[in-house]
Coordinates of C-alpha atoms in Angstrom, one line a residue:
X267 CA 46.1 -16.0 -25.7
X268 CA 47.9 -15.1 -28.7
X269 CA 45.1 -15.7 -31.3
X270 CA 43.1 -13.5 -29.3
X271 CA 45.5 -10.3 -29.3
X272 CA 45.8 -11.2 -33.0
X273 CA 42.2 -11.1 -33.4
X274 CA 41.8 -8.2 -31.5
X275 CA 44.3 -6.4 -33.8
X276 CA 42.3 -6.9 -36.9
X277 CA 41.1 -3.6 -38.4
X278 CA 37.7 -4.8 -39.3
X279 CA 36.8 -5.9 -35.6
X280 CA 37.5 -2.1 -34.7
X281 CA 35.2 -0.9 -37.3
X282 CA 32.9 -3.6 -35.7
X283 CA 33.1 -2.6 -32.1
X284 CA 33.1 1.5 -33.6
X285 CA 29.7 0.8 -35.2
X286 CA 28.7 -1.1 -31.9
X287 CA 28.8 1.7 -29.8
X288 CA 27.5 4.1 -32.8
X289 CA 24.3 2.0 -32.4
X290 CA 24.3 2.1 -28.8
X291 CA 24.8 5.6 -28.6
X292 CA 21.9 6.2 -30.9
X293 CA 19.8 3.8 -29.1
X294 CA 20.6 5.7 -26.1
X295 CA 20.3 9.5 -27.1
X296 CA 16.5 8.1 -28.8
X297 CA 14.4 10.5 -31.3
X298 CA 15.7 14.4 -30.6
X299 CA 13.4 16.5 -29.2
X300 CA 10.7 16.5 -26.2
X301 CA 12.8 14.2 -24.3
X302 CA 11.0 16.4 -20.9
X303 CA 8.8 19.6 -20.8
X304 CA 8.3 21.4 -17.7
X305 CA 8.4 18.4 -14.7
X306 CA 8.4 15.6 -17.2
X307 CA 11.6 13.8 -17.2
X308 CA 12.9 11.5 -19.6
X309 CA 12.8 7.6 -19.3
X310 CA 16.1 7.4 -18.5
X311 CA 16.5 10.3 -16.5
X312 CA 13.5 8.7 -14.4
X313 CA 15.7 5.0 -14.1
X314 CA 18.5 7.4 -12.9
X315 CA 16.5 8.9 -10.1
X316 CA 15.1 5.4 -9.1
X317 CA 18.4 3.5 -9.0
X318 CA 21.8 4.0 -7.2
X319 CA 24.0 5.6 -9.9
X320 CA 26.2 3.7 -12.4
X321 CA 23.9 0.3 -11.5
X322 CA 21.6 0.3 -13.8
X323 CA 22.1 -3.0 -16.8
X324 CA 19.9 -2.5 -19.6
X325 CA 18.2 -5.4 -21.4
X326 CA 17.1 -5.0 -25.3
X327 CA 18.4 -1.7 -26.1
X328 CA 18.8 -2.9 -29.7
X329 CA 15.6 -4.4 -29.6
X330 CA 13.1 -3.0 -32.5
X331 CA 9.8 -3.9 -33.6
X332 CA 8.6 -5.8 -36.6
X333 CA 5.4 -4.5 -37.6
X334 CA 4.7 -2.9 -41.1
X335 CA 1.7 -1.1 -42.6
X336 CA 0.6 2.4 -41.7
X337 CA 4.2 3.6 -41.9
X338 CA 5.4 1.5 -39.5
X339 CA 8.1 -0.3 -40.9
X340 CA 9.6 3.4 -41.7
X341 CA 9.9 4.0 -38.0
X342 CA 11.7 1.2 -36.3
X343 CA 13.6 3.3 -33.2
X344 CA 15.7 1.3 -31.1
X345 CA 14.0 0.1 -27.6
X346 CA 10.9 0.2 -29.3
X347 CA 9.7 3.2 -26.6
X348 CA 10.6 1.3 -23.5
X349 CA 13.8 1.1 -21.5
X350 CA 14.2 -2.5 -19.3
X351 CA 16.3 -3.8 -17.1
X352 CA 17.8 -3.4 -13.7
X353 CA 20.0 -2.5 -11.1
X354 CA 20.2 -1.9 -7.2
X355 CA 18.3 0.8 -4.7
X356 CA 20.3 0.9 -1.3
X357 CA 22.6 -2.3 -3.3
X358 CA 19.9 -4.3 -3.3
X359 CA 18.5 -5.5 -6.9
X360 CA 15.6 -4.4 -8.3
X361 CA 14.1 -4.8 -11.7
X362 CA 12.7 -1.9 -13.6
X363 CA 10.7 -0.8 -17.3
X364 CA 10.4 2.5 -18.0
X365 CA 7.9 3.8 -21.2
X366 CA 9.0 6.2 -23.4
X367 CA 7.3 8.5 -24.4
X368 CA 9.4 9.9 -26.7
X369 CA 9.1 6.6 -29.5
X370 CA 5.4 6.3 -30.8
X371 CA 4.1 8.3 -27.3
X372 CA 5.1 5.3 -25.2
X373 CA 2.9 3.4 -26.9
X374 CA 2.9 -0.6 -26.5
X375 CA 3.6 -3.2 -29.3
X376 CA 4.4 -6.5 -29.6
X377 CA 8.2 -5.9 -29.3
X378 CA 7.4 -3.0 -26.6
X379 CA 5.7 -6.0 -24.9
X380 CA 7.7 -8.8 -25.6
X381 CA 10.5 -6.8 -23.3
X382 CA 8.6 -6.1 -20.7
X383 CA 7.6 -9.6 -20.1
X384 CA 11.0 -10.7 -20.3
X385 CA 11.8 -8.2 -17.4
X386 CA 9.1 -9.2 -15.5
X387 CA 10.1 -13.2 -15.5
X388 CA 13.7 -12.3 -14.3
X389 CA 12.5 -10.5 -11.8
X390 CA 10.1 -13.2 -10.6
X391 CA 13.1 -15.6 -11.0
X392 CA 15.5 -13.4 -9.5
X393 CA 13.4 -12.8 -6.6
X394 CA 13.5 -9.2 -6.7
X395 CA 10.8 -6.3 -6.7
X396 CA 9.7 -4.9 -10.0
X397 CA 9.2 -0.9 -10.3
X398 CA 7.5 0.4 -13.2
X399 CA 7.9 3.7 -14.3
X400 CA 4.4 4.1 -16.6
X401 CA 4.1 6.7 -19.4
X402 CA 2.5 5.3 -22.0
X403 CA -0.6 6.4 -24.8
X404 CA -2.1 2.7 -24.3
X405 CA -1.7 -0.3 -27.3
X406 CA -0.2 0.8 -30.2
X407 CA -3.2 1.0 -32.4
X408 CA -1.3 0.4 -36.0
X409 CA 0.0 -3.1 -34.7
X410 CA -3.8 -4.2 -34.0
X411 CA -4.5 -7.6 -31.7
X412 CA -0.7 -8.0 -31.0
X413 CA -0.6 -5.1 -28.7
X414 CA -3.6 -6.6 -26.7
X415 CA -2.3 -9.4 -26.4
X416 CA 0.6 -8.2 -25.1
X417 CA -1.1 -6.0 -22.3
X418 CA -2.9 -9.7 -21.5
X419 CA 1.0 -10.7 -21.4
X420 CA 1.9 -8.2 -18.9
X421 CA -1.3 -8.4 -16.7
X422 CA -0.8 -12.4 -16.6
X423 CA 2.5 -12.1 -14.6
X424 CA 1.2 -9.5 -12.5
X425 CA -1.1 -12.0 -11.3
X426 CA 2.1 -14.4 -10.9
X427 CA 4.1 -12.5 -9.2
X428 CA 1.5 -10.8 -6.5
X429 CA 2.7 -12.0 -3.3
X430 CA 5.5 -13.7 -4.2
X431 CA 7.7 -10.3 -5.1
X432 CA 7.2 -6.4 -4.3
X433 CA 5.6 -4.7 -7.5
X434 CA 5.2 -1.3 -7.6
X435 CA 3.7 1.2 -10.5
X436 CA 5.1 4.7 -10.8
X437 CA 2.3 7.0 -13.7
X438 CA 4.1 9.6 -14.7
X439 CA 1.9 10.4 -17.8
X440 CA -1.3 8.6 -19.0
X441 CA -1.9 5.3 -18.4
X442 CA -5.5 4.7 -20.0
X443 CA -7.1 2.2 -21.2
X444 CA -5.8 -1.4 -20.8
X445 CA -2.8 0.2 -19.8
X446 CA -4.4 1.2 -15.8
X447 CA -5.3 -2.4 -15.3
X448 CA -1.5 -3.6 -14.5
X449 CA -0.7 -1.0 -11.8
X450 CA -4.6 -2.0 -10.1
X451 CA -2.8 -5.5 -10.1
X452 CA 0.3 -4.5 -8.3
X453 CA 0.8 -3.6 -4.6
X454 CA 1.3 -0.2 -4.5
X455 CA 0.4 3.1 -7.0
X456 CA 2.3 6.2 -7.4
X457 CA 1.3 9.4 -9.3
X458 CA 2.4 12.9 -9.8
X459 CA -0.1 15.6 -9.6
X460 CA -0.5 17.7 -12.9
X461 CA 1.0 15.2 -14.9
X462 CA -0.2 11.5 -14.2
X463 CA -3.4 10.2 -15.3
X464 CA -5.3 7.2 -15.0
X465 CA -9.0 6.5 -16.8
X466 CA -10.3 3.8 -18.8
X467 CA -12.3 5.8 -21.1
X468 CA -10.9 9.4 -21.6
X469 CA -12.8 12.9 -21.6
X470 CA -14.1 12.3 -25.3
X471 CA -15.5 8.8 -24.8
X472 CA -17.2 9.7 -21.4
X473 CA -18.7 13.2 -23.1
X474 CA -20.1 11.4 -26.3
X475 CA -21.7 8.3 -24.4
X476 CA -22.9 10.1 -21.1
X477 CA -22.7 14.2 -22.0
X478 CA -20.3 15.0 -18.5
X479 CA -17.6 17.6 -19.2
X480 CA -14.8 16.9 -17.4
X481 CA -10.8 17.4 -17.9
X482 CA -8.5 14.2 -18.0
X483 CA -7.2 15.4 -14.2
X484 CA -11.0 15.9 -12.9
X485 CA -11.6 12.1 -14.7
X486 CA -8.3 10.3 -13.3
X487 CA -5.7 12.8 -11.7
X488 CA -3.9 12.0 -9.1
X489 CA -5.9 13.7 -6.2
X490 CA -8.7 12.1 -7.9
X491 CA -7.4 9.1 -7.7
X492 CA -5.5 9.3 -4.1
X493 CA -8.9 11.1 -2.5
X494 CA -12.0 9.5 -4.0
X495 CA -11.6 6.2 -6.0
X496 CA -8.1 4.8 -4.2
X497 CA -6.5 3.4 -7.0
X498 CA -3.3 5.6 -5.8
X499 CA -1.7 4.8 -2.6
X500 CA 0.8 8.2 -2.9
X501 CA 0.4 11.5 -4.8
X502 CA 3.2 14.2 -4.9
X503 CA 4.2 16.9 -7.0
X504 CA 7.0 16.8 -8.5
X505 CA 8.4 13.3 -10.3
X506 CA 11.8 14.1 -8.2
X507 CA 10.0 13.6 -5.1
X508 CA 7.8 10.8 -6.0
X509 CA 10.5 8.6 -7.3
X510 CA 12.6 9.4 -4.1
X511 CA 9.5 8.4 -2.0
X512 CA 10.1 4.8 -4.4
X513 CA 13.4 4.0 -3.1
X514 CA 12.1 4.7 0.7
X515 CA 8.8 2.3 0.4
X516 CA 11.8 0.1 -1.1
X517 CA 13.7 0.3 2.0
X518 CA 10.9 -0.8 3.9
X519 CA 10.3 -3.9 2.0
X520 CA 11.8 -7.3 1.8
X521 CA 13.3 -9.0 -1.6
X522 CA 10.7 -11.6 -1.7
X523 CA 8.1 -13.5 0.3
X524 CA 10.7 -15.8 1.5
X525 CA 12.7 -12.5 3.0
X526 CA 12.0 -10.3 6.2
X527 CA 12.6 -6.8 5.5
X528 CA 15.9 -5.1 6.5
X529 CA 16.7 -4.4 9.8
X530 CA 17.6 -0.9 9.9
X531 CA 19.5 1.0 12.4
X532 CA 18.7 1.8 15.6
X533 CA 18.9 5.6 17.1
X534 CA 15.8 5.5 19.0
X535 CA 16.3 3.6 22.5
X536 CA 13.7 0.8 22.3
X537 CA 12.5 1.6 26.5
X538 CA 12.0 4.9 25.9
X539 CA 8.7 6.4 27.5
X540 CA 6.5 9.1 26.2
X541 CA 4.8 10.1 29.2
X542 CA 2.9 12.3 26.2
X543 CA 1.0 9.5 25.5
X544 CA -0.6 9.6 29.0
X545 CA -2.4 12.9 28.1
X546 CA -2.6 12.9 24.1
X547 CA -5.8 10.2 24.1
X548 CA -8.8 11.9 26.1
X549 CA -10.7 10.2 28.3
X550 CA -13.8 10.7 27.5
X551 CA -14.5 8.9 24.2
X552 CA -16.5 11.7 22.6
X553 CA -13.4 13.8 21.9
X554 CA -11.3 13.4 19.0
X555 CA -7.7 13.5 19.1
X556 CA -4.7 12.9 16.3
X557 CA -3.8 8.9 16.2
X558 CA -0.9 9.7 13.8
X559 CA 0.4 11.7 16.7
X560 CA 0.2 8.7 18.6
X561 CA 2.0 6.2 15.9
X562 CA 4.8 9.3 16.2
X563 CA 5.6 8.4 19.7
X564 CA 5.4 5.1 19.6
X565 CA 7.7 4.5 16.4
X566 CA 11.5 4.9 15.6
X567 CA 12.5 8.5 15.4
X568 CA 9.0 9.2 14.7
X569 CA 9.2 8.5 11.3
X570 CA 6.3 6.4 9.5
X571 CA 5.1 6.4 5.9
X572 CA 1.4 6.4 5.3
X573 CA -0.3 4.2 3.2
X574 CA -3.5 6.0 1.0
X575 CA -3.4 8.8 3.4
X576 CA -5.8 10.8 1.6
X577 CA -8.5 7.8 1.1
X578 CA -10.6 6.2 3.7
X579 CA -9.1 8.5 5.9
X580 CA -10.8 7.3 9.4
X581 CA -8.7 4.3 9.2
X582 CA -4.3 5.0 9.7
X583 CA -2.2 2.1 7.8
X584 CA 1.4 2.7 7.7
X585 CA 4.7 1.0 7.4
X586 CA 7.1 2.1 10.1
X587 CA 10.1 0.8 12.4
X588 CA 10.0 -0.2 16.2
X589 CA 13.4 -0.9 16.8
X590 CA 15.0 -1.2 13.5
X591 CA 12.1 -3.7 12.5
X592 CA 9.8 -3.1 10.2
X593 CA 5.9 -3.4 11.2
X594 CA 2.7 -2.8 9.6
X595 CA 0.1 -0.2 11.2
X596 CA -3.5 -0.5 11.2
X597 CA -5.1 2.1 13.4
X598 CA -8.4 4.3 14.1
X599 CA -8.7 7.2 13.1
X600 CA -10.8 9.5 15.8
X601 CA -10.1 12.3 14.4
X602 CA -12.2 11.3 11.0
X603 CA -15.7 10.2 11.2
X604 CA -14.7 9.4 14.8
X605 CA -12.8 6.3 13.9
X606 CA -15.6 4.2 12.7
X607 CA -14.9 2.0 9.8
X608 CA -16.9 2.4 7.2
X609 CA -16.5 0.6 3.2
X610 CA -13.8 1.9 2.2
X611 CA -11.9 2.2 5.5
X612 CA -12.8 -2.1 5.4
X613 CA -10.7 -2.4 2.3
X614 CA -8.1 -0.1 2.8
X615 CA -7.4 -2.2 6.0
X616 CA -8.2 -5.4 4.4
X617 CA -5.7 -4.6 1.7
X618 CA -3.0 -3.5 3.8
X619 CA -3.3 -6.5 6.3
X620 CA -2.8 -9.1 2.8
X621 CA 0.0 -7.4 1.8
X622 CA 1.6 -7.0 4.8
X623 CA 1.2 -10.8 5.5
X624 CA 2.6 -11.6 1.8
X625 CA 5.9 -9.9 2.8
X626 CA 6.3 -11.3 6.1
X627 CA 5.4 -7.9 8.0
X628 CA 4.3 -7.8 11.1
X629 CA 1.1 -6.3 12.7
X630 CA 0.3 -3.3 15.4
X631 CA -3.0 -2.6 15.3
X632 CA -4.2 0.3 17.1
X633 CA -7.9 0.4 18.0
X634 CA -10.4 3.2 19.2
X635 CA -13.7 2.2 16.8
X636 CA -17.3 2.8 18.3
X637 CA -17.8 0.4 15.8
X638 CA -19.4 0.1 12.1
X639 CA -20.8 3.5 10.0
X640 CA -24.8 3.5 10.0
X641 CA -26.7 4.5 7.2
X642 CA -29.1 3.0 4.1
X643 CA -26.2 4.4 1.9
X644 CA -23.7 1.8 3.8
X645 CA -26.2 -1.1 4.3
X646 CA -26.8 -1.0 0.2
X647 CA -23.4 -0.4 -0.6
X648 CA -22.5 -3.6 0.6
X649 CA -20.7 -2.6 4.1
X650 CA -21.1 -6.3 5.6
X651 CA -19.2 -8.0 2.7
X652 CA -16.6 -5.1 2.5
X653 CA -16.0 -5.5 6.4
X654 CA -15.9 -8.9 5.9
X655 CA -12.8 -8.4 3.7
X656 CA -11.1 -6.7 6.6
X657 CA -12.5 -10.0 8.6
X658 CA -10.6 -12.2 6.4
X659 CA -7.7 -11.0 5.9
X660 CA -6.8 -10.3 9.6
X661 CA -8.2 -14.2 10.3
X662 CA -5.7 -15.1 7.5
X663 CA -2.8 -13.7 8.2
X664 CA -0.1 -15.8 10.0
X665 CA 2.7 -12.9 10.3
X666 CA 3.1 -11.6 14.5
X667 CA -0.1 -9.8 15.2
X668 CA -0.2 -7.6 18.2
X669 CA -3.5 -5.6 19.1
X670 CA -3.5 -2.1 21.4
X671 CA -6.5 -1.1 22.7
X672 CA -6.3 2.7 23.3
X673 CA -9.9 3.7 24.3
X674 CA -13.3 2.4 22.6
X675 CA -13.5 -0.8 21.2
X676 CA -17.6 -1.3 20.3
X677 CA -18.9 -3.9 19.1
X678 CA -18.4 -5.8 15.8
X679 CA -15.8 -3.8 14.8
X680 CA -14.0 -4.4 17.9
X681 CA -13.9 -8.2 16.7
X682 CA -12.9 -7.2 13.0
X683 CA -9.7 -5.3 14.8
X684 CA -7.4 -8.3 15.0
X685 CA -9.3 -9.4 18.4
X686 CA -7.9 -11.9 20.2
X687 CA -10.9 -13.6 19.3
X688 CA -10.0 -13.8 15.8
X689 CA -6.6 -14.9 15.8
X690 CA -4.3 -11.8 17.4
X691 CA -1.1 -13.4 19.3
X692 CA -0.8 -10.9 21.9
X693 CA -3.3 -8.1 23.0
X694 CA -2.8 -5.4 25.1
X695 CA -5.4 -2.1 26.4
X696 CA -4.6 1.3 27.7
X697 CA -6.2 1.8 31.2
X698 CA -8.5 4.3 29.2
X699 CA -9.9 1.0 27.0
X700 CA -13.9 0.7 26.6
X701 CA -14.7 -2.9 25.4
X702 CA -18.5 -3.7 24.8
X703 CA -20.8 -4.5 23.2
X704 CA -22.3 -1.0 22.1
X705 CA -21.4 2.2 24.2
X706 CA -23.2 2.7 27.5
X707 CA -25.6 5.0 27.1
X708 CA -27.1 3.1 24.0
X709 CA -26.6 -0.4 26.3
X710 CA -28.6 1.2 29.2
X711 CA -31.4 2.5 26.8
X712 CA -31.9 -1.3 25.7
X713 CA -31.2 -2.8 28.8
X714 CA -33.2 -0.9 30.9
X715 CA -35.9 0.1 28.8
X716 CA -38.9 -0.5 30.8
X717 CA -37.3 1.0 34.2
X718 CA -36.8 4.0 32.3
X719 CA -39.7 4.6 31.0
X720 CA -41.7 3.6 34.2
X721 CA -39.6 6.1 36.8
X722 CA -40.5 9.2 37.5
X723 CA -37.6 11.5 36.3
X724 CA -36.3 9.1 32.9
X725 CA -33.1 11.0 32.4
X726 CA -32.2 10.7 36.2
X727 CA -33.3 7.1 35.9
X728 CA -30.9 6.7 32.1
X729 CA -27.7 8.3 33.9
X730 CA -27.8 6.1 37.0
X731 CA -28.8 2.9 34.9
X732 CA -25.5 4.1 32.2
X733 CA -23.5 4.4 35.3
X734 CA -23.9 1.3 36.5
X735 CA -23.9 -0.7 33.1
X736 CA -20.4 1.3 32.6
X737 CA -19.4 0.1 35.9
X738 CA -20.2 -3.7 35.5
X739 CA -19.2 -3.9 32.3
X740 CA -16.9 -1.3 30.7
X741 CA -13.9 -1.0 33.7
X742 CA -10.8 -1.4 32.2
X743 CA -10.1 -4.5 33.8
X744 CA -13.4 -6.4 32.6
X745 CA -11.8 -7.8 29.9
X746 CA -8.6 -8.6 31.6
X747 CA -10.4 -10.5 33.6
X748 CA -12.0 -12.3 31.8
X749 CA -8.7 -12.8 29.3
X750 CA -9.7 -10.9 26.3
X751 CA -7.1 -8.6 26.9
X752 CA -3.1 -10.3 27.7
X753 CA -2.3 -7.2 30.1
X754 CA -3.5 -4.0 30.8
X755 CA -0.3 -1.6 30.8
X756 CA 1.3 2.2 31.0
X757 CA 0.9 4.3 27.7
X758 CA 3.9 6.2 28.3
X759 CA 5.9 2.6 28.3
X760 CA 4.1 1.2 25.3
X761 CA 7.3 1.5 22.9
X762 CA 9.4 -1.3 25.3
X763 CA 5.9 -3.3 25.3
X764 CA 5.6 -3.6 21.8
X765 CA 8.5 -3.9 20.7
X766 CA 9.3 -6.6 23.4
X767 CA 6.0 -8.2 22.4
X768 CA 7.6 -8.3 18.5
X769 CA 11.0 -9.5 19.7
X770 CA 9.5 -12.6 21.6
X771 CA 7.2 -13.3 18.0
X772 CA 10.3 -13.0 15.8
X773 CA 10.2 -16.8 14.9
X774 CA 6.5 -17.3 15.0
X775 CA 5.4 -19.7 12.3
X776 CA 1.9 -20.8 11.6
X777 CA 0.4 -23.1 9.0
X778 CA -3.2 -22.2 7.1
X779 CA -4.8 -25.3 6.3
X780 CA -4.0 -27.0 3.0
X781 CA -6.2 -25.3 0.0
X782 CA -5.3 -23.8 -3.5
X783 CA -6.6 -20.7 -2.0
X784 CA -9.8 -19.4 0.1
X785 CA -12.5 -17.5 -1.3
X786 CA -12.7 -13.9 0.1
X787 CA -15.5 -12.1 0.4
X788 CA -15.4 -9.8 -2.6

């Protein structure tokens, strides 16, 4: 010990360890200027706001690129224009790179590159989720081939890591180019309205090839993005907000795929009844009514977080507690296009269902579908193989799988919503449930065709013929009966059900046949 104290003691190392934290300090401060205008934050600042303070560990602060020509090697900043590394959200570890846009516009080279895929292996080793905060002008165009090789890098491990551990993308600037493929590989897609955009080609390219006008919001904003082509799964409006709404999708997410998600603490008594529920869903399926209001009573404090909320919006996914545990939602929308799925409702669902099943969430789905959209625009658009995605992914999914039928359940879309038929472990119906075929007025037209036609008052003839078809085949016992339904309970005591139904499912495992993977309908 006393070597080292001698050591220590030797003027030169304290020159040393002073120019260490000179460099650091420069590292840290980065170039002066624009370090945030208006709502744009800093890189750091944004790792601040993501992670719990004093946690996070930086990894290649010192790190600086090797490149020369076109003035290059006269601008070697430390970080190269991308702070790595990692820390905890809630004291649980999470990995995180952060562009900044600050060194060459955020800009990715080799070394830019070469840090973020050393960030993303230890998180794949470490078994942790990966966040990244993207704000970055696309490859760095001096360093040529390199930098495209590095996106390649980055979009490799993406591919590695799906399923296995949470990724999530956070655009906080523009992200164009190569650049928007790596958050369309990861599981979920934040972006702040005003200031994120996303576009493969920007405003120039697409005005010289096709002659549109359009700004780079209108091309790839995030409204654009979160309403019409769903590449974002959440859009807010300040980076503040967005970044808080991170750490919260975080808490509702496990580690890994070998984790469950938290528990997290109960306030909400797990029998309590919402006799609400009784008069919330109509009766008579032609009206429209709120589901989210109905995922409100049935969930923990009432508090859910939807999943593209803005896209697709006849079909509800959400991630939500039922007593402390945390379940995946799938549910009609009546209010929108009354329920029916429809393309893009089939791959919102079919999307939410994979991931869910990846990270060992469990299933409620909620159903009230008259069934599948009509129309040429659906038929050539491809609506059987999109609903077929929804199909698969349901069929493929081992995780617990309970299915609620609140009121119409039509025909192949009734299947499609994690039927019983189709793998669902336990399914329940509201005494208000429809389950057929088609509805009854267009079963009686087909059915009794001829008698229709042939008697002498048809619309007399049609109501008595829908009455009875209804009264064969669409009481709410039918398919109890028959066992297509497990029970046919109280909607002001479907909390208890539930989560009673998820309690007894808690250590369900099932085994998918042995495969290097399936081939889903694409």
């Amino acid at each position: 010990m006393s070597g080292v104290d001698e050591v220590s003691n030797v003027p030169g190392s304290r020159v040393a360890v002073a120019e260490l934290m000179e460099v650091r300090a420069e590292a840290v401060a980065g170039p002066s200027g624009g370090a945030g205008a208006g709502r744009r934050l800093s890189a750091r600042e944004r790792v601040g706001l993501l992670l719990d303070e004093g946690s996070f560990v930086e990894v290649g602060l010192l790190r600086r690129h090797r490149a020369s020509g076109f003035g290059l090697e006269a601008r070697r900043p430390y970080t190269d224009g991308v702070v790595t590394g990692w820390g905890t959200v809630e004291g649980r570890q999470v990995f995180v790179y952060a562009h900044d846009f600050r060194v060459f516009g955020g800009a990715l080279g080799e070394a830019h590159a070469e840090k973020i895929h050393k960030v993303m292996d230890m998180a794949l080793a470490a078994g942790a989720p990966l966040v990244s905060l993207n704000d970055g002008a696309g490859a760095r165009i001096q360093e040529g081939v390199v930098a495209l090789a590095g996106y390649g890098g980055i979009f490799r491990r993406n591919v590695r890591a799906s399923g296995v551990i949470p990724q999530i993308s956070v655009v906080l600037g523009p992200c164009a180019g190569g650049a928007a493929y790596s958050p369309a590989l990861t599981d979920f897609v934040f972006m702040v309205r005003g200031t994120s955009q996303m576009f493969l080609t920007g405003p120039d390219v697409v005005r010289t090839v096709t002659g549109e006008e359009v700004t780079r919001d209108g091309l790839g904003g995030a409204d654009v993005h979160a309403e019409a082509s769903g590449v974002c799964h959440f859009a807010y409006d300040d980076e503040e907000t967005c970044i808080a709404e991170v750490r919260y999708l975080l808490s509702l997410l496990p580690q890994n795929n070998r984790e469950c998600a938290r528990r997290g603490p109960v306030t909400d008594p797990p029998g309590r009844r919402s006799e609400a529920l009784v008069d919330l869903v109509p009766a008579d399926g032609s009206q429209p009514y709120d589901m989210t209001e109905v995922i409100g009573h049935l969930v923990d404090d009432g508090e859910f977080l939807e999943v593209h909320e803005s896209w697709a919006r006849n079909l509800v996914c959400a991630l939500a507690r039922l007593d402390g545990e945390v379940v995946g939602i799938v549910a009609s929308q009546p209010r929108v296009l009354a329920g029916v799925l429809d393309i893009e409702a089939s791959e919102k669902g079919a999307r939410f269902v994979q991931m869910c099943d990846a990270f060992n969430i469990p299933l409620v789905t909620l159903v009230d579908v008259p069934g599948f959209l009509p129309g040429v625009d659906q038929e050539h658009g491809g609506v059987i193989r999109h609903g077929a995605k929804l199909l698969y992914a349901y069929c493929n999914a081992t995780v617990p799988r309970i299915s609620l039928i609140l009121r119409k359940a039509y025909g192949g879309a009734y299947i499609v919503m994690d039927s019983q038929s189709i793998g669902a472990d336990v399914t329940y119906a509201w005494p208000t449930n429809e389950i057929a075929v088609m509805g009854a007025e267009g079963a009686a037209n087909v059915i009794f065709r001829r008698q229709i036609a042939e008697a002498d008052e048809p619309e007399a003839m049609r109501e008595r013929m829908v009455k009875e078809y209804r009264a064969e085949l669409m009481h709410p016992y039918y398919a109890a009966e028959r066992g297509l339904v497990d029970d046919v309970i109280d909607p002001a005591g479907t909390r208890e059900t539930l989560i009673r139904a998820l309690a007894m499912l808690r250590t369900k495992h099932a085994d998918l046949p042995s495969r290097k993977h399936g081939n889903p309908p694409q």
